[in-house]
Amino acid sequence: MYNEATVVASVISGLQEVFPYVVCVDDGSTDGSQEAARDAGAVVVQHPVNLGQGASLQTGIEYALNDPELDCIVTFDADGQHRTVDAQSMAARIKSGEADVVLGSRFLDKRTKMSLAKRTVLRTAAIQSRMSTGMALTDAHNGLRAFSPQVARSINLTQNRMAHASELIHQISSMKTRWVEEPVEIIYTDYSKAKGQSLLNSVNILADLLFR
């Protein structure tokens, strides 16, 4: 999370209805997000400065792997765009042994509403990912993911910012592990749009594609 003090408590509350162990990686927030997350019942691991999404994911994964009873890791955005019910379904597929990686996709059904520009960028990113990894993904830049502990131990993200998503897919591809996609709904709220996340992420994804 990064400066999500106004929404993170409600996100954690929704998750704890299903997931008793919630870890928030605070990426250098300056708005009191840490206190809000702790008060809501999450464990908070802090970066002293803002490092980016890739670094935060790596920190969270490494922290979770310290739990000897860990049976699944789910990555979940702190801004309220993801749905707990989708995460629950993805975790169930890991725990059942169906797959070792479950990747969320907003293109397997028509629930997610987005602009034409964002849809085009994300579709282009998925095509590029298929060409470079051989994985027939429909959505290569979705933050809702689930991993088995075995896969999580092999993840080593070195790209701190938007390029981490492509790096992660390349690492999963190299593992030759069992993976599936899960239809999920991404909720683009007035809050997230006001922060400029939707447009900014599209620009970052496009830049990542061009430079890679």
PDB file of N, CA and C in Angstrom, residues 58-141:
ATOM      1  N   GLN A  58       7.761  -8.492  -3.490  1.00  0.00           N
ATOM      2  CA  GLN A  58       8.846  -9.364  -3.059  1.00  0.00           C
ATOM      3  C   GLN A  58       8.959  -9.371  -1.544  1.00  0.00           C
ATOM      4  N   THR A  59       8.821  -8.209  -0.924  1.00  0.00           N
ATOM      5  CA  THR A  59       8.868  -8.131   0.537  1.00  0.00           C
ATOM      6  C   THR A  59       7.736  -8.934   1.157  1.00  0.00           C
ATOM      7  N   GLY A  60       6.526  -8.779   0.620  1.00  0.00           N
ATOM      8  CA  GLY A  60       5.379  -9.495   1.166  1.00  0.00           C
ATOM      9  C   GLY A  60       5.511 -10.998   1.016  1.00  0.00           C
ATOM     10  N   ILE A  61       5.972 -11.442  -0.144  1.00  0.00           N
ATOM     11  CA  ILE A  61       6.150 -12.871  -0.376  1.00  0.00           C
ATOM     12  C   ILE A  61       7.182 -13.446   0.581  1.00  0.00           C
ATOM     13  N   GLU A  62       8.302 -12.760   0.733  1.00  0.00           N
ATOM     14  CA  GLU A  62       9.352 -13.249   1.627  1.00  0.00           C
ATOM     15  C   GLU A  62       8.866 -13.304   3.072  1.00  0.00           C
ATOM     16  N   TYR A  63       8.085 -12.315   3.485  1.00  0.00           N
ATOM     17  CA  TYR A  63       7.559 -12.315   4.853  1.00  0.00           C
ATOM     18  C   TYR A  63       6.613 -13.496   5.046  1.00  0.00           C
ATOM     19  N   ALA A  64       5.692 -13.703   4.101  1.00  0.00           N
ATOM     20  CA  ALA A  64       4.706 -14.769   4.228  1.00  0.00           C
ATOM     21  C   ALA A  64       5.360 -16.143   4.268  1.00  0.00           C
ATOM     22  N   LEU A  65       6.451 -16.319   3.549  1.00  0.00           N
ATOM     23  CA  LEU A  65       7.120 -17.613   3.499  1.00  0.00           C
ATOM     24  C   LEU A  65       7.743 -18.011   4.838  1.00  0.00           C
ATOM     25  N   ASN A  66       7.820 -17.091   5.775  1.00  0.00           N
ATOM     26  CA  ASN A  66       8.332 -17.428   7.108  1.00  0.00           C
ATOM     27  C   ASN A  66       7.338 -18.234   7.932  1.00  0.00           C
ATOM     28  N   ASP A  67       6.077 -18.291   7.487  1.00  0.00           N
ATOM     29  CA  ASP A  67       5.048 -19.032   8.216  1.00  0.00           C
ATOM     30  C   ASP A  67       5.128 -20.509   7.829  1.00  0.00           C
ATOM     31  N   PRO A  68       5.457 -21.407   8.769  1.00  0.00           N
ATOM     32  CA  PRO A  68       5.602 -22.828   8.424  1.00  0.00           C
ATOM     33  C   PRO A  68       4.287 -23.485   8.024  1.00  0.00           C
ATOM     34  N   GLU A  69       3.145 -22.860   8.336  1.00  0.00           N
ATOM     35  CA  GLU A  69       1.849 -23.440   7.991  1.00  0.00           C
ATOM     36  C   GLU A  69       1.244 -22.812   6.727  1.00  0.00           C
ATOM     37  N   LEU A  70       2.030 -22.023   6.030  1.00  0.00           N
ATOM     38  CA  LEU A  70       1.549 -21.361   4.819  1.00  0.00           C
ATOM     39  C   LEU A  70       1.079 -22.381   3.783  1.00  0.00           C
ATOM     40  N   ASP A  71      -0.139 -22.181   3.234  1.00  0.00           N
ATOM     41  CA  ASP A  71      -0.626 -23.067   2.183  1.00  0.00           C
ATOM     42  C   ASP A  71      -0.940 -22.336   0.886  1.00  0.00           C
ATOM     43  N   CYS A  72      -0.911 -20.991   0.896  1.00  0.00           N
ATOM     44  CA  CYS A  72      -1.203 -20.217  -0.305  1.00  0.00           C
ATOM     45  C   CYS A  72      -0.873 -18.758  -0.042  1.00  0.00           C
ATOM     46  N   ILE A  73      -0.393 -18.070  -1.054  1.00  0.00           N
ATOM     47  CA  ILE A  73      -0.183 -16.621  -0.998  1.00  0.00           C
ATOM     48  C   ILE A  73      -1.060 -15.971  -2.056  1.00  0.00           C
ATOM     49  N   VAL A  74      -1.824 -14.969  -1.656  1.00  0.00           N
ATOM     50  CA  VAL A  74      -2.633 -14.190  -2.583  1.00  0.00           C
ATOM     51  C   VAL A  74      -2.148 -12.752  -2.557  1.00  0.00           C
ATOM     52  N   THR A  75      -1.869 -12.168  -3.706  1.00  0.00           N
ATOM     53  CA  THR A  75      -1.515 -10.748  -3.764  1.00  0.00           C
ATOM     54  C   THR A  75      -2.779  -9.957  -4.074  1.00  0.00           C
ATOM     55  N   PHE A  76      -2.967  -8.849  -3.360  1.00  0.00           N
ATOM     56  CA  PHE A  76      -4.248  -8.136  -3.381  1.00  0.00           C
ATOM     57  C   PHE A  76      -3.971  -6.650  -3.210  1.00  0.00           C
ATOM     58  N   ASP A  77      -4.460  -5.824  -4.123  1.00  0.00           N
ATOM     59  CA  ASP A  77      -4.207  -4.386  -4.052  1.00  0.00           C
ATOM     60  C   ASP A  77      -4.912  -3.758  -2.853  1.00  0.00           C
ATOM     61  N   ALA A  78      -4.302  -2.716  -2.311  1.00  0.00           N
ATOM     62  CA  ALA A  78      -4.819  -2.070  -1.101  1.00  0.00           C
ATOM     63  C   ALA A  78      -5.849  -0.993  -1.383  1.00  0.00           C
ATOM     64  N   ASP A  79      -6.129  -0.706  -2.666  1.00  0.00           N
ATOM     65  CA  ASP A  79      -6.979   0.445  -2.984  1.00  0.00           C
ATOM     66  C   ASP A  79      -8.450   0.106  -3.200  1.00  0.00           C
ATOM     67  N   GLY A  80      -8.814  -1.170  -3.008  1.00  0.00           N
ATOM     68  CA  GLY A  80     -10.216  -1.544  -3.125  1.00  0.00           C
ATOM     69  C   GLY A  80     -10.656  -1.978  -4.508  1.00  0.00           C
ATOM     70  N   GLN A  81      -9.724  -2.161  -5.443  1.00  0.00           N
ATOM     71  CA  GLN A  81     -10.104  -2.541  -6.805  1.00  0.00           C
ATOM     72  C   GLN A  81     -10.396  -4.034  -6.944  1.00  0.00           C
ATOM     73  N   HIS A  82      -9.887  -4.843  -6.026  1.00  0.00           N
ATOM     74  CA  HIS A  82     -10.092  -6.281  -6.125  1.00  0.00           C
ATOM     75  C   HIS A  82     -11.250  -6.733  -5.239  1.00  0.00           C
ATOM     76  N   ARG A  83     -11.779  -7.926  -5.531  1.00  0.00           N
ATOM     77  CA  ARG A  83     -12.906  -8.474  -4.787  1.00  0.00           C
ATOM     78  C   ARG A  83     -12.458  -9.706  -4.009  1.00  0.00           C
ATOM     79  N   THR A  84     -12.835  -9.743  -2.733  1.00  0.00           N
ATOM     80  CA  THR A  84     -12.446 -10.856  -1.877  1.00  0.00           C
ATOM     81  C   THR A  84     -12.959 -12.178  -2.413  1.00  0.00           C
ATOM     82  N   VAL A  85     -14.166 -12.189  -2.989  1.00  0.00           N
ATOM     83  CA  VAL A  85     -14.733 -13.436  -3.485  1.00  0.00           C
ATOM     84  C   VAL A  85     -13.891 -14.020  -4.607  1.00  0.00           C
ATOM     85  N   ASP A  86     -13.294 -13.174  -5.430  1.00  0.00           N
ATOM     86  CA  ASP A  86     -12.405 -13.654  -6.482  1.00  0.00           C
ATOM     87  C   ASP A  86     -11.131 -14.255  -5.879  1.00  0.00           C
ATOM     88  N   ALA A  87     -10.579 -13.570  -4.891  1.00  0.00           N
ATOM     89  CA  ALA A  87      -9.378 -14.071  -4.222  1.00  0.00           C
ATOM     90  C   ALA A  87      -9.646 -15.409  -3.553  1.00  0.00           C
ATOM     91  N   GLN A  88     -10.819 -15.552  -2.954  1.00  0.00           N
ATOM     92  CA  GLN A  88     -11.187 -16.801  -2.292  1.00  0.00           C
ATOM     93  C   GLN A  88     -11.232 -17.958  -3.285  1.00  0.00           C
ATOM     94  N   SER A  89     -11.829 -17.709  -4.440  1.00  0.00           N
ATOM     95  CA  SER A  89     -11.912 -18.744  -5.468  1.00  0.00           C
ATOM     96  C   SER A  89     -10.532 -19.135  -5.972  1.00  0.00           C
ATOM     97  N   MET A  90      -9.656 -18.150  -6.137  1.00  0.00           N
ATOM     98  CA  MET A  90      -8.308 -18.428  -6.614  1.00  0.00           C
ATOM     99  C   MET A  90      -7.514 -19.228  -5.601  1.00  0.00           C
ATOM    100  N   ALA A  91      -7.622 -18.869  -4.324  1.00  0.00           N
ATOM    101  CA  ALA A  91      -6.925 -19.606  -3.273  1.00  0.00           C
ATOM    102  C   ALA A  91      -7.410 -21.048  -3.198  1.00  0.00           C
ATOM    103  N   ALA A  92      -8.706 -21.256  -3.402  1.00  0.00           N
ATOM    104  CA  ALA A  92      -9.262 -22.611  -3.358  1.00  0.00           C
ATOM    105  C   ALA A  92      -8.661 -23.491  -4.445  1.00  0.00           C
ATOM    106  N   ARG A  93      -8.376 -22.919  -5.590  1.00  0.00           N
ATOM    107  CA  ARG A  93      -7.794 -23.692  -6.689  1.00  0.00           C
ATOM    108  C   ARG A  93      -6.353 -24.097  -6.386  1.00  0.00           C
ATOM    109  N   ILE A  94      -5.649 -23.240  -5.633  1.00  0.00           N
ATOM    110  CA  ILE A  94      -4.300 -23.603  -5.187  1.00  0.00           C
ATOM    111  C   ILE A  94      -4.374 -24.704  -4.135  1.00  0.00           C
ATOM    112  N   LYS A  95      -5.220 -24.524  -3.141  1.00  0.00           N
ATOM    113  CA  LYS A  95      -5.293 -25.476  -2.024  1.00  0.00           C
ATOM    114  C   LYS A  95      -5.806 -26.839  -2.465  1.00  0.00           C
ATOM    115  N   SER A  96      -6.636 -26.871  -3.501  1.00  0.00           N
ATOM    116  CA  SER A  96      -7.162 -28.151  -3.986  1.00  0.00           C
ATOM    117  C   SER A  96      -6.127 -28.947  -4.765  1.00  0.00           C
ATOM    118  N   GLY A  97      -5.039 -28.284  -5.150  1.00  0.00           N
ATOM    119  CA  GLY A  97      -4.012 -28.938  -5.948  1.00  0.00           C
ATOM    120  C   GLY A  97      -4.244 -28.835  -7.442  1.00  0.00           C
ATOM    121  N   GLU A  98      -5.270 -28.081  -7.849  1.00  0.00           N
ATOM    122  CA  GLU A  98      -5.554 -27.936  -9.274  1.00  0.00           C
ATOM    123  C   GLU A  98      -4.422 -27.232 -10.009  1.00  0.00           C
ATOM    124  N   ALA A  99      -3.827 -26.225  -9.361  1.00  0.00           N
ATOM    125  CA  ALA A  99      -2.772 -25.424 -10.002  1.00  0.00           C
ATOM    126  C   ALA A  99      -1.800 -24.924  -8.951  1.00  0.00           C
ATOM    127  N   ASP A 100      -0.633 -24.501  -9.425  1.00  0.00           N
ATOM    128  CA  ASP A 100       0.369 -23.908  -8.539  1.00  0.00           C
ATOM    129  C   ASP A 100       0.375 -22.385  -8.641  1.00  0.00           C
ATOM    130  N   VAL A 101      -0.196 -21.877  -9.742  1.00  0.00           N
ATOM    131  CA  VAL A 101      -0.315 -20.435  -9.958  1.00  0.00           C
ATOM    132  C   VAL A 101      -1.704 -20.158 -10.525  1.00  0.00           C
ATOM    133  N   VAL A 102      -2.407 -19.194  -9.943  1.00  0.00           N
ATOM    134  CA  VAL A 102      -3.684 -18.744 -10.490  1.00  0.00           C
ATOM    135  C   VAL A 102      -3.570 -17.250 -10.745  1.00  0.00           C
ATOM    136  N   LEU A 103      -3.773 -16.837 -11.982  1.00  0.00           N
ATOM    137  CA  LEU A 103      -3.623 -15.447 -12.383  1.00  0.00           C
ATOM    138  C   LEU A 103      -4.989 -14.854 -12.693  1.00  0.00           C
ATOM    139  N   GLY A 104      -5.306 -13.726 -12.095  1.00  0.00           N
ATOM    140  CA  GLY A 104      -6.583 -13.077 -12.353  1.00  0.00           C
ATOM    141  C   GLY A 104      -6.630 -12.481 -13.747  1.00  0.00           C
ATOM    142  N   SER A 105      -7.798 -12.566 -14.383  1.00  0.00           N
ATOM    143  CA  SER A 105      -7.989 -11.955 -15.701  1.00  0.00           C
ATOM    144  C   SER A 105      -9.315 -11.219 -15.739  1.00  0.00           C
ATOM    145  N   ARG A 106      -9.260  -9.966 -16.168  1.00  0.00           N
ATOM    146  CA  ARG A 106     -10.480  -9.175 -16.314  1.00  0.00           C
ATOM    147  C   ARG A 106     -11.096  -9.331 -17.702  1.00  0.00           C
ATOM    148  N   PHE A 107     -10.530 -10.225 -18.521  1.00  0.00           N
ATOM    149  CA  PHE A 107     -11.006 -10.399 -19.891  1.00  0.00           C
ATOM    150  C   PHE A 107     -11.688 -11.747 -20.124  1.00  0.00           C
ATOM    151  N   LEU A 108     -11.853 -12.546 -19.092  1.00  0.00           N
ATOM    152  CA  LEU A 108     -12.532 -13.830 -19.247  1.00  0.00           C
ATOM    153  C   LEU A 108     -14.042 -13.706 -19.100  1.00  0.00           C
ATOM    154  N   ASP A 109     -14.508 -12.561 -18.629  1.00  0.00           N
ATOM    155  CA  ASP A 109     -15.934 -12.245 -18.651  1.00  0.00           C
ATOM    156  C   ASP A 109     -16.071 -10.742 -18.879  1.00  0.00           C
ATOM    157  N   LYS A 110     -17.280 -10.241 -18.824  1.00  0.00           N
ATOM    158  CA  LYS A 110     -17.519  -8.845 -19.188  1.00  0.00           C
ATOM    159  C   LYS A 110     -17.860  -7.957 -17.993  1.00  0.00           C
ATOM    160  N   ARG A 111     -17.488  -8.372 -16.789  1.00  0.00           N
ATOM    161  CA  ARG A 111     -17.858  -7.593 -15.608  1.00  0.00           C
ATOM    162  C   ARG A 111     -17.058  -6.298 -15.471  1.00  0.00           C
ATOM    163  N   THR A 112     -15.783  -6.328 -15.822  1.00  0.00           N
ATOM    164  CA  THR A 112     -14.926  -5.172 -15.610  1.00  0.00           C
ATOM    165  C   THR A 112     -15.164  -4.112 -16.683  1.00  0.00           C
ATOM    166  N   LYS A 113     -15.429  -2.881 -16.238  1.00  0.00           N
ATOM    167  CA  LYS A 113     -15.650  -1.766 -17.144  1.00  0.00           C
ATOM    168  C   LYS A 113     -14.398  -0.894 -17.177  1.00  0.00           C
ATOM    169  N   MET A 114     -13.918  -0.601 -18.376  1.00  0.00           N
ATOM    170  CA  MET A 114     -12.718   0.223 -18.509  1.00  0.00           C
ATOM    171  C   MET A 114     -12.770   0.980 -19.820  1.00  0.00           C
ATOM    172  N   SER A 115     -11.885   1.970 -19.922  1.00  0.00           N
ATOM    173  CA  SER A 115     -11.834   2.775 -21.131  1.00  0.00           C
ATOM    174  C   SER A 115     -11.262   1.965 -22.290  1.00  0.00           C
ATOM    175  N   LEU A 116     -11.542   2.410 -23.496  1.00  0.00           N
ATOM    176  CA  LEU A 116     -11.008   1.748 -24.684  1.00  0.00           C
ATOM    177  C   LEU A 116      -9.489   1.792 -24.695  1.00  0.00           C
ATOM    178  N   ALA A 117      -8.917   2.927 -24.266  1.00  0.00           N
ATOM    179  CA  ALA A 117      -7.462   3.062 -24.258  1.00  0.00           C
ATOM    180  C   ALA A 117      -6.818   2.046 -23.324  1.00  0.00           C
ATOM    181  N   LYS A 118      -7.378   1.907 -22.133  1.00  0.00           N
ATOM    182  CA  LYS A 118      -6.806   0.952 -21.181  1.00  0.00           C
ATOM    183  C   LYS A 118      -6.976  -0.479 -21.682  1.00  0.00           C
ATOM    184  N   ARG A 119      -8.149  -0.770 -22.227  1.00  0.00           N
ATOM    185  CA  ARG A 119      -8.394  -2.112 -22.752  1.00  0.00           C
ATOM    186  C   ARG A 119      -7.379  -2.450 -23.857  1.00  0.00           C
ATOM    187  N   THR A 120      -7.117  -1.481 -24.728  1.00  0.00           N
ATOM    188  CA  THR A 120      -6.182  -1.705 -25.835  1.00  0.00           C
ATOM    189  C   THR A 120      -4.777  -1.966 -25.322  1.00  0.00           C
ATOM    190  N   VAL A 121      -4.343  -1.160 -24.337  1.00  0.00           N
ATOM    191  CA  VAL A 121      -2.998  -1.341 -23.778  1.00  0.00           C
ATOM    192  C   VAL A 121      -2.866  -2.705 -23.125  1.00  0.00           C
ATOM    193  N   LEU A 122      -3.860  -3.106 -22.339  1.00  0.00           N
ATOM    194  CA  LEU A 122      -3.793  -4.383 -21.635  1.00  0.00           C
ATOM    195  C   LEU A 122      -3.843  -5.564 -22.604  1.00  0.00           C
ATOM    196  N   ARG A 123      -4.645  -5.437 -23.646  1.00  0.00           N
ATOM    197  CA  ARG A 123      -4.691  -6.490 -24.663  1.00  0.00           C
ATOM    198  C   ARG A 123      -3.347  -6.611 -25.370  1.00  0.00           C
ATOM    199  N   THR A 124      -2.741  -5.461 -25.672  1.00  0.00           N
ATOM    200  CA  THR A 124      -1.428  -5.462 -26.321  1.00  0.00           C
ATOM    201  C   THR A 124      -0.382  -6.100 -25.419  1.00  0.00           C
ATOM    202  N   ALA A 125      -0.444  -5.791 -24.123  1.00  0.00           N
ATOM    203  CA  ALA A 125       0.494  -6.365 -23.163  1.00  0.00           C
ATOM    204  C   ALA A 125       0.350  -7.884 -23.105  1.00  0.00           C
ATOM    205  N   ALA A 126      -0.888  -8.377 -23.165  1.00  0.00           N
ATOM    206  CA  ALA A 126      -1.117  -9.820 -23.125  1.00  0.00           C
ATOM    207  C   ALA A 126      -0.555 -10.502 -24.367  1.00  0.00           C
ATOM    208  N   ILE A 127      -0.728  -9.866 -25.517  1.00  0.00           N
ATOM    209  CA  ILE A 127      -0.186 -10.425 -26.761  1.00  0.00           C
ATOM    210  C   ILE A 127       1.333 -10.479 -26.699  1.00  0.00           C
ATOM    211  N   GLN A 128       1.940  -9.402 -26.235  1.00  0.00           N
ATOM    212  CA  GLN A 128       3.396  -9.355 -26.112  1.00  0.00           C
ATOM    213  C   GLN A 128       3.892 -10.441 -25.170  1.00  0.00           C
ATOM    214  N   SER A 129       3.156 -10.629 -24.066  1.00  0.00           N
ATOM    215  CA  SER A 129       3.546 -11.643 -23.092  1.00  0.00           C
ATOM    216  C   SER A 129       3.451 -13.043 -23.688  1.00  0.00           C
ATOM    217  N   ARG A 130       2.397 -13.317 -24.458  1.00  0.00           N
ATOM    218  CA  ARG A 130       2.264 -14.626 -25.107  1.00  0.00           C
ATOM    219  C   ARG A 130       3.418 -14.878 -26.065  1.00  0.00           C
ATOM    220  N   MET A 131       3.798 -13.837 -26.805  1.00  0.00           N
ATOM    221  CA  MET A 131       4.868 -13.994 -27.782  1.00  0.00           C
ATOM    222  C   MET A 131       6.211 -14.249 -27.119  1.00  0.00           C
ATOM    223  N   SER A 132       6.444 -13.631 -25.956  1.00  0.00           N
ATOM    224  CA  SER A 132       7.754 -13.734 -25.316  1.00  0.00           C
ATOM    225  C   SER A 132       7.880 -14.914 -24.361  1.00  0.00           C
ATOM    226  N   THR A 133       6.750 -15.453 -23.874  1.00  0.00           N
ATOM    227  CA  THR A 133       6.819 -16.540 -22.893  1.00  0.00           C
ATOM    228  C   THR A 133       6.151 -17.830 -23.358  1.00  0.00           C
ATOM    229  N   GLY A 134       5.263 -17.727 -24.338  1.00  0.00           N
ATOM    230  CA  GLY A 134       4.509 -18.899 -24.758  1.00  0.00           C
ATOM    231  C   GLY A 134       3.300 -19.178 -23.892  1.00  0.00           C
ATOM    232  N   MET A 135       3.081 -18.376 -22.856  1.00  0.00           N
ATOM    233  CA  MET A 135       1.913 -18.537 -21.991  1.00  0.00           C
ATOM    234  C   MET A 135       0.719 -17.822 -22.623  1.00  0.00           C
ATOM    235  N   ALA A 136      -0.361 -18.548 -22.840  1.00  0.00           N
ATOM    236  CA  ALA A 136      -1.528 -17.985 -23.522  1.00  0.00           C
ATOM    237  C   ALA A 136      -2.385 -17.179 -22.552  1.00  0.00           C
ATOM    238  N   LEU A 137      -1.813 -16.087 -22.045  1.00  0.00           N
ATOM    239  CA  LEU A 137      -2.508 -15.232 -21.090  1.00  0.00           C
ATOM    240  C   LEU A 137      -3.467 -14.282 -21.793  1.00  0.00           C
ATOM    241  N   THR A 138      -4.576 -13.976 -21.109  1.00  0.00           N
ATOM    242  CA  THR A 138      -5.478 -12.936 -21.598  1.00  0.00           C
ATOM    243  C   THR A 138      -5.268 -11.626 -20.857  1.00  0.00           C
ATOM    244  N   ASP A 139      -4.561 -11.661 -19.707  1.00  0.00           N
ATOM    245  CA  ASP A 139      -4.357 -10.462 -18.883  1.00  0.00           C
ATOM    246  C   ASP A 139      -3.040 -10.609 -18.137  1.00  0.00           C
ATOM    247  N   ALA A 140      -2.001  -9.951 -18.626  1.00  0.00           N
ATOM    248  CA  ALA A 140      -0.653 -10.133 -18.074  1.00  0.00           C
ATOM    249  C   ALA A 140      -0.314  -9.139 -16.977  1.00  0.00           C
ATOM    250  N   HIS A 141      -1.195  -8.152 -16.731  1.00  0.00           N
ATOM    251  CA  HIS A 141      -0.883  -7.100 -15.753  1.00  0.00           C
ATOM    252  C   HIS A 141      -2.005  -6.969 -14.720  1.00  0.00           C
TER     253      HIS A 141
END
